[in-house]
Short mmCIF file of C-alpha atoms and ligand atoms in Angstrom, two decimals:
data_model
loop_
_atom_site.label_atom_id
_atom_site.label_comp_id
_atom_site.label_asym_id
_atom_site.label_seq_id
_atom_site.Cartn_x
_atom_site.Cartn_y
_atom_site.Cartn_z
CA GLU D 231 24.91 -62.83 59.30
CA THR D 232 21.95 -60.62 58.58
CA GLY D 233 23.43 -59.96 55.21
CA LEU D 234 23.19 -56.10 55.72
CA VAL D 235 25.69 -54.26 53.79
CA THR D 236 26.59 -50.60 54.54
CA LEU D 237 24.26 -47.76 53.26
CA ASP D 238 27.01 -46.45 50.94
CA SER D 239 26.19 -49.25 48.53
CA GLY D 240 22.86 -47.28 48.18
CA TYR D 241 21.11 -50.57 48.53
CA MET D 242 21.10 -52.83 51.55
CA ASN D 243 20.29 -56.39 50.57
CA THR D 244 17.53 -56.28 53.06
CA GLY D 245 15.63 -54.46 50.17
CA ALA D 246 15.76 -51.15 51.99
CA CYS D 247 17.10 -47.90 50.57
CA THR D 248 17.01 -44.22 51.59
CA SER D 249 14.54 -41.79 50.06
CA SER D 250 12.88 -38.42 50.97
CA ILE D 251 9.91 -38.79 48.60
CA THR D 252 7.19 -40.90 50.18
CA TYR D 253 6.49 -42.01 53.71
CA LEU D 254 4.36 -45.12 54.14
CA ASP D 255 3.28 -46.78 57.33
CA GLY D 256 1.73 -50.09 56.46
CA GLU D 257 0.61 -50.97 60.03
CA ARG D 258 -1.19 -47.60 60.48
CA GLY D 259 -2.22 -47.07 56.89
CA VAL D 260 -0.39 -43.73 56.73
CA LEU D 261 0.79 -42.29 53.23
CA ARG D 262 2.47 -39.00 52.80
CA TYR D 263 4.17 -37.37 49.70
CA ARG D 264 6.96 -35.22 50.81
CA GLY D 265 5.25 -34.92 54.25
CA TYR D 266 1.78 -34.10 53.12
CA ALA D 267 -1.11 -36.53 53.77
CA VAL D 268 -2.12 -38.00 50.40
CA ASP D 269 -5.87 -37.82 51.12
CA GLU D 270 -5.59 -34.01 51.77
CA LEU D 271 -3.55 -33.63 48.63
CA ALA D 272 -6.17 -35.58 46.66
CA ASP D 273 -8.93 -33.27 48.15
CA LYS D 274 -7.22 -29.96 47.75
CA CYS D 275 -4.79 -30.15 44.94
CA SER D 276 -4.67 -30.73 41.08
CA PHE D 277 -2.64 -33.65 39.75
CA VAL D 278 -0.16 -31.15 38.19
CA GLU D 279 0.46 -29.45 41.73
CA VAL D 280 1.14 -32.96 43.19
CA ALA D 281 3.34 -33.93 40.34
CA TYR D 282 5.31 -30.73 40.96
CA LEU D 283 5.53 -31.63 44.61
CA LEU D 284 6.74 -35.18 44.05
CA VAL D 285 9.35 -34.04 41.47
CA HIS D 286 10.72 -30.74 43.17
CA GLY D 287 9.92 -31.55 46.80
CA THR D 288 7.70 -28.55 47.54
CA LEU D 289 4.17 -27.54 46.61
CA PRO D 290 4.43 -24.95 43.73
CA THR D 291 3.81 -21.28 44.30
CA ARG D 292 1.25 -19.89 41.87
CA ARG D 293 4.08 -18.52 39.65
CA GLN D 294 5.78 -21.96 39.76
CA LEU D 295 2.57 -23.72 38.91
CA THR D 296 1.80 -21.35 35.94
CA HIS D 297 5.36 -22.02 34.54
CA PHE D 298 5.08 -25.69 35.00
CA SER D 299 1.54 -25.76 33.49
CA ARG D 300 2.92 -23.72 30.43
CA LEU D 301 5.66 -26.24 29.99
CA LEU D 302 3.18 -29.16 29.95
CA GLY D 303 1.17 -27.32 27.33
CA ARG D 304 4.18 -26.54 25.30
CA TYR D 305 5.24 -30.16 25.21
CA ALA D 306 1.89 -31.82 24.76
CA LEU D 307 2.47 -32.88 21.15
CA ILE D 308 4.47 -35.86 20.13
CA HIS D 309 6.63 -35.71 16.95
CA GLU D 310 4.64 -36.45 13.91
CA ASP D 311 7.11 -39.21 12.87
CA MET D 312 6.11 -40.98 16.18
CA ILE D 313 2.45 -41.06 15.20
CA HIS D 314 3.46 -43.44 12.37
CA PHE D 315 4.80 -45.82 15.00
CA PHE D 316 1.06 -46.45 16.04
CA ASP D 317 0.23 -47.78 12.54
CA ARG D 318 3.00 -50.47 12.95
CA PHE D 319 1.57 -52.12 16.01
CA PRO D 320 -0.99 -54.86 15.58
CA PRO D 321 -4.48 -53.80 16.26
CA HIS D 322 -4.75 -55.94 19.42
CA ALA D 323 -1.58 -54.59 20.95
CA HIS D 324 -1.94 -53.96 24.60
CA PRO D 325 -1.63 -50.30 25.42
CA MET D 326 1.00 -50.93 28.09
CA ALA D 327 3.23 -52.53 25.41
CA ILE D 328 2.68 -49.46 23.25
CA LEU D 329 3.34 -47.06 26.07
CA SER D 330 6.59 -48.78 27.14
CA SER D 331 7.78 -48.78 23.57
CA MET D 332 6.83 -45.26 22.76
CA VAL D 333 8.40 -43.83 25.98
CA ASN D 334 11.61 -45.65 25.17
CA ALA D 335 11.44 -44.30 21.67
CA LEU D 336 11.09 -40.77 22.94
CA SER D 337 14.76 -40.80 24.02
CA THR D 338 15.71 -41.27 20.42
CA PHE D 339 13.95 -38.05 19.55
CA TYR D 340 15.80 -36.16 22.30
CA PRO D 341 19.24 -37.51 22.31
CA GLU D 342 20.41 -34.72 24.65
CA ILE D 343 18.54 -36.60 27.31
CA THR D 344 21.34 -39.22 27.12
CA GLU D 345 24.17 -36.93 26.50
CA ASN D 346 23.36 -34.25 29.21
CA PRO D 347 20.75 -36.04 31.52
CA LEU D 348 20.45 -33.27 34.00
CA GLU D 349 20.44 -30.27 31.67
CA ASN D 350 17.01 -28.72 31.12
CA LEU D 351 15.56 -31.33 33.53
CA ASP D 352 12.43 -29.17 34.04
CA CYS D 353 11.71 -29.35 30.28
CA MET D 354 12.54 -33.04 30.05
CA VAL D 355 10.32 -33.81 33.05
CA ALA D 356 7.32 -31.68 31.70
CA ARG D 357 7.93 -33.19 28.24
CA LEU D 358 7.57 -36.78 29.61
CA LEU D 359 4.49 -35.94 31.72
CA SER D 360 2.74 -34.28 28.85
CA LYS D 361 3.68 -36.67 26.11
CA VAL D 362 2.82 -39.89 28.10
CA ARG D 363 -0.75 -38.37 28.41
CA THR D 364 -0.91 -37.77 24.55
CA ILE D 365 0.59 -41.20 23.79
CA ALA D 366 -1.91 -42.80 26.01
CA ALA D 367 -4.97 -41.01 24.41
CA PHE D 368 -3.64 -41.53 20.91
CA SER D 369 -3.14 -45.22 21.38
CA TYR D 370 -6.76 -45.47 22.38
CA LYS D 371 -8.05 -43.53 19.37
CA LYS D 372 -5.81 -45.65 17.22
CA SER D 373 -7.13 -48.91 18.74
CA ILE D 374 -10.76 -47.91 17.85
CA GLY D 375 -9.78 -46.55 14.37
CA HIS D 376 -10.89 -43.06 15.21
CA PRO D 377 -9.11 -39.78 14.23
CA LEU D 378 -6.63 -38.46 16.76
CA VAL D 379 -7.72 -35.61 18.83
CA TYR D 380 -4.88 -33.22 19.46
CA PRO D 381 -4.16 -31.60 22.92
CA ARG D 382 -5.70 -28.16 23.40
CA HIS D 383 -3.85 -25.23 24.95
CA ASP D 384 -6.95 -24.04 26.81
CA LEU D 385 -7.53 -27.25 28.82
CA SER D 386 -6.07 -28.37 32.11
CA TYR D 387 -3.95 -31.57 32.19
CA CYS D 388 -6.86 -33.98 33.07
CA ALA D 389 -9.50 -32.24 30.95
CA ASN D 390 -7.09 -32.42 27.90
CA PHE D 391 -6.57 -36.14 28.54
CA LEU D 392 -10.39 -36.83 28.70
CA ASN D 393 -10.91 -34.54 25.59
CA MET D 394 -8.19 -36.31 23.59
CA MET D 395 -9.71 -39.74 24.58
CA PHE D 396 -13.32 -39.02 23.91
CA ASP D 397 -13.90 -36.05 21.74
CA SER D 398 -14.82 -36.66 18.11
CA PRO D 399 -15.75 -34.64 14.92
CA VAL D 400 -19.12 -36.27 14.87
CA GLN D 401 -19.79 -36.32 18.67
CA PRO D 402 -18.25 -33.45 20.63
CA TYR D 403 -17.29 -34.62 24.23
CA GLU D 404 -18.73 -32.67 26.98
CA ILE D 405 -15.99 -32.19 29.64
CA ARG D 406 -17.91 -32.62 32.91
CA PRO D 407 -16.17 -30.96 35.91
CA GLU D 408 -17.01 -33.93 38.11
CA ALA D 409 -15.14 -36.27 35.69
CA VAL D 410 -12.06 -33.96 35.60
CA ALA D 411 -12.17 -33.77 39.46
CA ALA D 412 -12.32 -37.52 39.83
CA LEU D 413 -9.51 -38.17 37.39
CA ASN D 414 -7.33 -35.59 39.21
CA LYS D 415 -8.02 -37.48 42.47
CA VAL D 416 -7.38 -40.89 41.22
CA LEU D 417 -4.13 -39.88 39.44
CA ILE D 418 -2.87 -38.14 42.70
CA LEU D 419 -3.58 -41.37 44.63
CA HIS D 420 -1.37 -43.33 42.35
CA GLY D 421 1.33 -40.56 42.40
CA ASP D 422 3.95 -42.51 44.31
CA HIS D 423 4.27 -45.37 46.70
CA GLU D 424 7.78 -45.74 48.04
CA GLN D 425 9.79 -48.73 46.83
CA ASN D 426 7.06 -50.71 44.96
CA CYS D 427 8.06 -53.15 42.17
CA SER D 428 7.94 -50.61 39.33
CA THR D 429 9.56 -47.85 41.25
CA SER D 430 12.27 -50.05 42.29
CA THR D 431 12.66 -51.07 38.60
CA VAL D 432 13.09 -47.42 37.57
CA ARG D 433 15.65 -46.98 40.37
CA ILE D 434 17.72 -50.04 39.56
CA VAL D 435 17.78 -49.14 35.84
CA GLY D 436 18.35 -45.38 36.61
CA SER D 437 21.24 -46.41 38.93
CA ALA D 438 23.15 -47.67 35.90
CA ARG D 439 22.94 -44.00 34.71
CA VAL D 440 20.27 -44.78 32.03
CA ASN D 441 18.38 -41.76 30.76
CA LEU D 442 15.13 -40.86 32.15
CA TYR D 443 12.85 -42.02 29.40
CA ALA D 444 14.42 -45.40 29.17
CA SER D 445 14.33 -45.97 32.97
CA ILE D 446 10.59 -44.98 32.91
CA SER D 447 9.98 -47.40 30.08
CA ALA D 448 11.28 -50.12 32.26
CA GLY D 449 8.98 -49.09 35.09
CA ILE D 450 6.03 -49.18 32.81
CA SER D 451 6.80 -52.83 31.86
CA ALA D 452 7.14 -53.77 35.60
CA LEU D 453 3.78 -52.08 36.43
CA TRP D 454 1.95 -54.11 33.81
CA GLY D 455 2.10 -57.24 35.82
CA PRO D 456 -1.25 -58.52 37.32
CA LEU D 457 0.26 -58.72 40.78
CA HIS D 458 1.10 -55.07 40.56
CA GLY D 459 -0.46 -52.29 38.48
CA GLY D 460 -2.17 -54.78 36.21
CA ALA D 461 -4.39 -55.68 39.14
CA ASN D 462 -6.92 -52.96 38.41
CA GLN D 463 -7.86 -54.47 35.12
CA ALA D 464 -7.87 -58.01 36.75
CA VAL D 465 -10.23 -56.59 39.47
CA VAL D 466 -12.83 -55.49 36.96
CA GLU D 467 -12.40 -58.77 34.90
CA MET D 468 -13.23 -60.69 38.17
CA LEU D 469 -16.13 -58.54 39.02
CA GLU D 470 -17.47 -58.98 35.42
CA ARG D 471 -17.11 -62.76 35.73
CA ILE D 472 -19.03 -62.64 39.05
CA TYR D 473 -21.77 -60.40 37.44
CA ASN D 474 -21.98 -62.47 34.41
CA GLY D 475 -22.26 -65.54 36.52
CA GLY D 476 -25.19 -64.28 38.38
CA GLY D 477 -23.36 -62.12 40.99
CA ASP D 478 -22.41 -64.90 43.39
CA PHE D 479 -19.12 -63.50 44.70
CA ARG D 480 -18.94 -65.93 47.65
CA LYS D 481 -17.53 -68.83 45.58
CA TYR D 482 -14.70 -66.47 44.44
CA VAL D 483 -13.97 -65.58 48.04
CA GLU D 484 -13.91 -69.25 48.91
CA MET D 485 -11.81 -70.13 45.93
CA ALA D 486 -9.22 -67.43 46.97
CA LYS D 487 -8.99 -69.01 50.46
CA ASP D 488 -8.31 -72.43 49.05
CA PRO D 489 -4.50 -72.95 49.29
CA SER D 490 -4.58 -75.43 46.32
CA SER D 491 -6.15 -72.85 44.19
CA LEU D 492 -3.88 -70.38 42.36
CA PHE D 493 -6.80 -67.80 42.44
CA ARG D 494 -6.33 -64.57 44.34
CA LEU D 495 -8.88 -62.03 45.03
CA SER D 496 -7.52 -59.18 42.73
CA GLY D 497 -7.40 -55.76 44.48
CA PHE D 498 -7.08 -57.49 47.95
CA GLY D 499 -3.95 -57.76 50.00
CA HIS D 500 -0.72 -55.66 49.96
CA ARG D 501 2.92 -56.40 50.69
CA VAL D 502 3.14 -53.44 52.91
CA TYR D 503 -0.32 -52.42 54.07
CA LYS D 504 -1.65 -54.73 56.90
CA THR D 505 -4.67 -52.45 57.17
CA TYR D 506 -7.06 -50.71 54.84
CA ASP D 507 -5.06 -49.03 51.97
CA PRO D 508 -5.68 -45.35 52.70
CA ARG D 509 -5.95 -44.72 48.92
CA ALA D 510 -8.68 -47.36 48.56
CA ARG D 511 -10.81 -45.56 51.07
CA VAL D 512 -10.60 -42.35 49.07
CA ILE D 513 -11.05 -44.03 45.69
CA LYS D 514 -14.23 -45.83 47.03
CA LYS D 515 -15.75 -42.56 48.10
CA THR D 516 -14.72 -40.92 44.68
CA CYS D 517 -16.53 -43.84 43.08
CA ASP D 518 -19.73 -43.04 44.98
CA ASP D 519 -19.45 -39.29 44.22
CA LEU D 520 -18.73 -39.72 40.46
CA LEU D 521 -21.50 -42.12 39.82
CA GLU D 522 -23.94 -39.98 41.66
CA ALA D 523 -22.78 -36.88 39.79
CA LEU D 524 -22.91 -38.44 36.47
CA ASN D 525 -26.20 -40.11 37.45
CA VAL D 526 -25.06 -43.70 36.46
CA SER D 527 -25.03 -46.77 38.55
CA ASP D 528 -22.55 -49.69 38.08
CA PRO D 529 -23.58 -53.22 39.21
CA LEU D 530 -19.78 -53.94 39.58
CA LEU D 531 -19.47 -51.31 42.27
CA ASP D 532 -22.38 -52.95 44.17
CA ILE D 533 -20.72 -56.38 43.82
CA ALA D 534 -17.32 -54.91 44.92
CA LYS D 535 -18.81 -53.34 48.00
CA GLU D 536 -20.71 -56.69 48.96
CA LEU D 537 -17.52 -58.65 48.21
CA GLU D 538 -15.47 -56.30 50.60
CA GLU D 539 -18.02 -56.62 53.32
CA TYR D 540 -18.25 -60.31 53.10
CA ALA D 541 -14.45 -60.89 52.87
CA LEU D 542 -13.73 -58.43 55.81
CA LYS D 543 -15.85 -60.68 58.09
CA ASP D 544 -13.97 -63.66 57.21
CA ASP D 545 -11.03 -64.90 59.40
CA TYR D 546 -8.96 -66.12 56.50
CA PHE D 547 -8.70 -62.34 55.36
CA LEU D 548 -8.59 -60.81 58.74
CA GLU D 549 -5.88 -63.14 60.09
CA ARG D 550 -3.81 -62.35 57.04
CA ASN D 551 -4.46 -58.63 57.12
CA LEU D 552 -5.94 -58.80 53.61
CA TYR D 553 -7.84 -55.61 52.73
CA PRO D 554 -8.78 -53.73 49.55
CA ASN D 555 -5.93 -52.07 48.05
CA VAL D 556 -5.62 -49.14 45.53
CA ASP D 557 -6.66 -51.31 42.62
CA PHE D 558 -9.97 -52.62 44.08
CA TYR D 559 -12.20 -49.74 43.19
CA SER D 560 -10.10 -47.71 40.82
CA GLY D 561 -11.33 -49.52 37.71
CA ILE D 562 -14.91 -48.61 38.63
CA ILE D 563 -13.91 -44.90 38.24
CA TYR D 564 -12.28 -45.52 34.85
CA ARG D 565 -15.37 -47.33 33.69
CA ALA D 566 -17.58 -44.54 34.70
CA LEU D 567 -15.27 -42.15 32.77
CA GLY D 568 -15.66 -44.48 29.73
CA ILE D 569 -12.06 -45.68 29.74
CA PRO D 570 -11.68 -49.24 28.42
CA LYS D 571 -10.38 -52.05 30.66
CA ASN D 572 -7.18 -52.45 28.78
CA MET D 573 -6.30 -48.85 29.42
CA PHE D 574 -6.63 -49.21 33.32
CA THR D 575 -3.00 -49.97 33.77
CA VAL D 576 -2.00 -47.09 31.44
CA MET D 577 -3.96 -44.85 33.86
CA PHE D 578 -2.06 -46.28 36.73
CA ALA D 579 1.19 -45.48 34.83
CA LEU D 580 -0.15 -41.91 34.21
CA GLY D 581 -0.63 -41.31 37.83
CA ARG D 582 2.69 -43.07 38.95
CA LEU D 583 4.85 -41.15 36.46
CA PRO D 584 5.69 -38.13 38.73
CA GLY D 585 6.73 -40.68 41.46
CA TRP D 586 8.94 -42.54 39.14
CA ILE D 587 10.49 -39.35 37.84
CA ALA D 588 11.12 -38.20 41.39
CA HIS D 589 12.86 -41.37 42.32
CA TRP D 590 15.13 -41.33 39.20
CA LYS D 591 15.92 -37.71 39.89
CA GLU D 592 16.65 -38.51 43.56
CA LEU D 593 19.23 -41.03 42.51
CA TRP D 594 20.86 -38.77 39.88
CA ASP D 595 20.88 -35.78 42.42
CA ASP D 596 22.73 -37.87 44.99
CA PRO D 597 26.50 -37.85 44.29
CA GLU D 598 26.79 -40.83 46.78
CA SER D 599 24.33 -43.03 44.83
CA ARG D 600 25.87 -46.11 43.20
CA LEU D 601 24.85 -48.78 40.81
CA TYR D 602 22.20 -51.07 42.42
CA ARG D 603 23.75 -54.55 42.90
CA PRO D 604 21.45 -56.52 45.14
CA ARG D 605 23.08 -59.70 46.53
CA GLN D 606 21.52 -63.32 46.83
CA ILE D 607 21.70 -66.27 49.08
CA TYR D 608 23.14 -69.00 46.90
CA THR D 609 21.12 -72.25 47.12
CA GLY D 610 22.59 -74.28 44.21
CA PRO D 611 25.19 -77.23 44.18
CA GLY D 612 28.61 -76.90 45.67
CA ALA D 613 31.77 -77.09 43.40
CA ARG D 614 31.61 -80.01 40.86
CA GLU D 615 34.16 -81.82 38.69
CA PHE D 616 33.48 -81.29 34.96
CA VAL D 617 32.07 -84.30 33.02
CA PRO D 618 32.86 -84.62 29.23
CA LEU D 619 29.80 -84.89 26.88
CA ASP D 620 30.35 -88.57 26.01
CA ASP D 621 30.71 -89.49 29.84
CA ARG D 622 27.51 -88.09 30.84
CA VAL D 623 24.57 -90.42 31.59
C1 SDX Y 903 -0.13 -52.77 43.91
O1 SDX Y 903 4.08 -52.50 46.54
C2 SDX Y 903 3.06 -51.46 46.30
O2 SDX Y 903 3.17 -50.57 46.90
C3 SDX Y 903 2.31 -51.89 45.16
C4 SDX Y 903 1.16 -50.73 44.95
C5 SDX Y 903 1.66 -49.41 44.37
O3 SDX Y 903 0.92 -48.44 44.69
O4 SDX Y 903 2.74 -49.49 43.72
O5 SDX Y 903 0.47 -50.58 46.21
C6 SDX Y 903 0.20 -51.23 43.86
O6 SDX Y 903 0.60 -53.55 43.25
C7 SDX Y 903 -1.18 -53.25 44.82
C8 SDX Y 903 -1.34 -54.80 44.76
C9 SDX Y 903 -2.12 -55.09 43.56
N1 SDX Y 903 -2.18 -56.59 43.44
C10 SDX Y 903 -3.21 -57.36 43.73
O7 SDX Y 903 -4.32 -56.84 44.13
C11 SDX Y 903 -3.18 -58.85 43.36
C12 SDX Y 903 -3.83 -59.63 44.58
N2 SDX Y 903 -3.02 -59.50 45.68
C13 SDX Y 903 -2.03 -60.57 46.10
O8 SDX Y 903 -1.51 -61.17 44.81
C14 SDX Y 903 -1.03 -60.28 47.11
O9 SDX Y 903 -1.86 -59.68 48.09
C15 SDX Y 903 0.17 -59.20 46.77
C16 SDX Y 903 0.89 -59.75 45.64
C17 SDX Y 903 -0.35 -57.85 46.52
C18 SDX Y 903 0.97 -59.24 48.12
O10 SDX Y 903 1.34 -60.50 48.33
P1 SDX Y 903 2.32 -60.72 49.51
O11 SDX Y 903 2.56 -59.57 50.37
O12 SDX Y 903 3.53 -61.51 48.92
O13 SDX Y 903 1.50 -61.62 50.44
P2 SDX Y 903 1.68 -63.14 50.30
O14 SDX Y 903 1.60 -63.65 48.86
O15 SDX Y 903 2.87 -63.65 51.09
O16 SDX Y 903 0.20 -63.60 51.05
C19 SDX Y 903 0.24 -63.90 52.45
C20 SDX Y 903 -0.92 -64.79 52.62
C21 SDX Y 903 -0.86 -65.97 51.82
O17 SDX Y 903 -1.60 -66.99 52.48
P3 SDX Y 903 -0.77 -68.15 53.45
O18 SDX Y 903 0.35 -68.72 52.58
O19 SDX Y 903 -0.24 -67.31 54.64
O20 SDX Y 903 -1.81 -69.15 53.80
O21 SDX Y 903 -2.25 -64.09 52.17
C22 SDX Y 903 -2.62 -64.74 51.11
C23 SDX Y 903 -1.62 -65.63 50.56
O22 SDX Y 903 -2.07 -66.79 49.83
N3 SDX Y 903 -3.16 -63.78 50.13
C24 SDX Y 903 -4.25 -63.84 49.44
C25 SDX Y 903 -4.30 -62.60 48.78
N4 SDX Y 903 -3.18 -61.87 48.97
C26 SDX Y 903 -2.53 -62.64 49.85
N5 SDX Y 903 -5.27 -64.75 49.49
C27 SDX Y 903 -6.38 -64.41 48.62
N6 SDX Y 903 -6.41 -63.34 47.86
C28 SDX Y 903 -5.40 -62.39 47.85
N7 SDX Y 903 -5.51 -61.28 47.21
#
């Protein structure tokens, strides 16, 4: 009666599947990648180290990290023919639409990924991690009509991204270590999150034996939604409306409590966390540290903190266990780095990419894994007699 089917289907229709990648305890606010606490990884590792951990299951040795970094450097360029794709998108195209299209198109440039999906997987993984970063930066440069800045062999993963985004022939970009450190942290904190909407999408598409790049492209589309990864852009748009309206966040909190209103406090609440999202705690501190280091202040951060404090004294939120989630403060970091709002969810995708890859690989590595085929509880009409067109009223 519970609708449970056996594990061998790989997907009990309770929505649970097995995975060894991320452990998440929503009641206690515990999040571990391959057994390591995420806040410790964010504090002590680079994003590339954590990407290796998620994909391969162990923290890399120095030799392994050097080899992985070399692969990322080798595959940082995209095929020059792909650069012409950017010219064909309309100027207002959302970067998530561009990213999803370009990642799917990558599989046409590397047909071997469909013919022999698990061959040279290390190269295919590094190629994707590196090229998604380049595609993201190029889409930004194209959107503002600036010349592309190519990846440099002498820069780390995050420093290269910032340089590709903001360097320019007329105004060289100063790569600040604090900015690179903050970007590493925030990407690590987005690395994986168990069976969330976009990861489940990658797993479902991947279970049909779809190649890695096309499966990831589907995950990017799922992440775009404002209830999921698109929330980081929605949070800043909400904070901007509050700021431009004089800073009175209380009416937004009250609106969010009104059952007749469709408005939700973006960045608040979570399907699994029924306590403070551990990632939000680290991101909030990273915000403070980065703004102090860059000697900038952001009125939206002040509003966000006051709104959080006000909401967390309100029974409506406390009774429903609604706390800030990973999206509530992340946009403030992106703003401080100079990243435009419509790129925030692209940043989420950049961080989540190693997690998606790890889940796709976990499925393909498991000889027992089968096509995902969730079942449903049918609520439509029972069997009916057919009525010819002329007899229908
Ligand atoms: C991410 O799954 C993951 O792991 C996702 C993620 C990841 O790393 O992949 O963590 C990333 O997607 C984070 C979530 C980003 N989205 C938002 O911040 C959008 C705003 N949040 C809400 O839409 C909502 O909280 C969800 C969608 C995130 C979760 O919704 P649920 O679990 O389906 O909760 P629910 O809609 O059943 O709400 C329970 C109650 C309801 O009230 P009642 O019917 O009980 O009276 O809480 C209320 C809801 O109305 N509620 C909110 C609210 N979120 C839930 N009320 C006001 N503001 C909110 N944000």
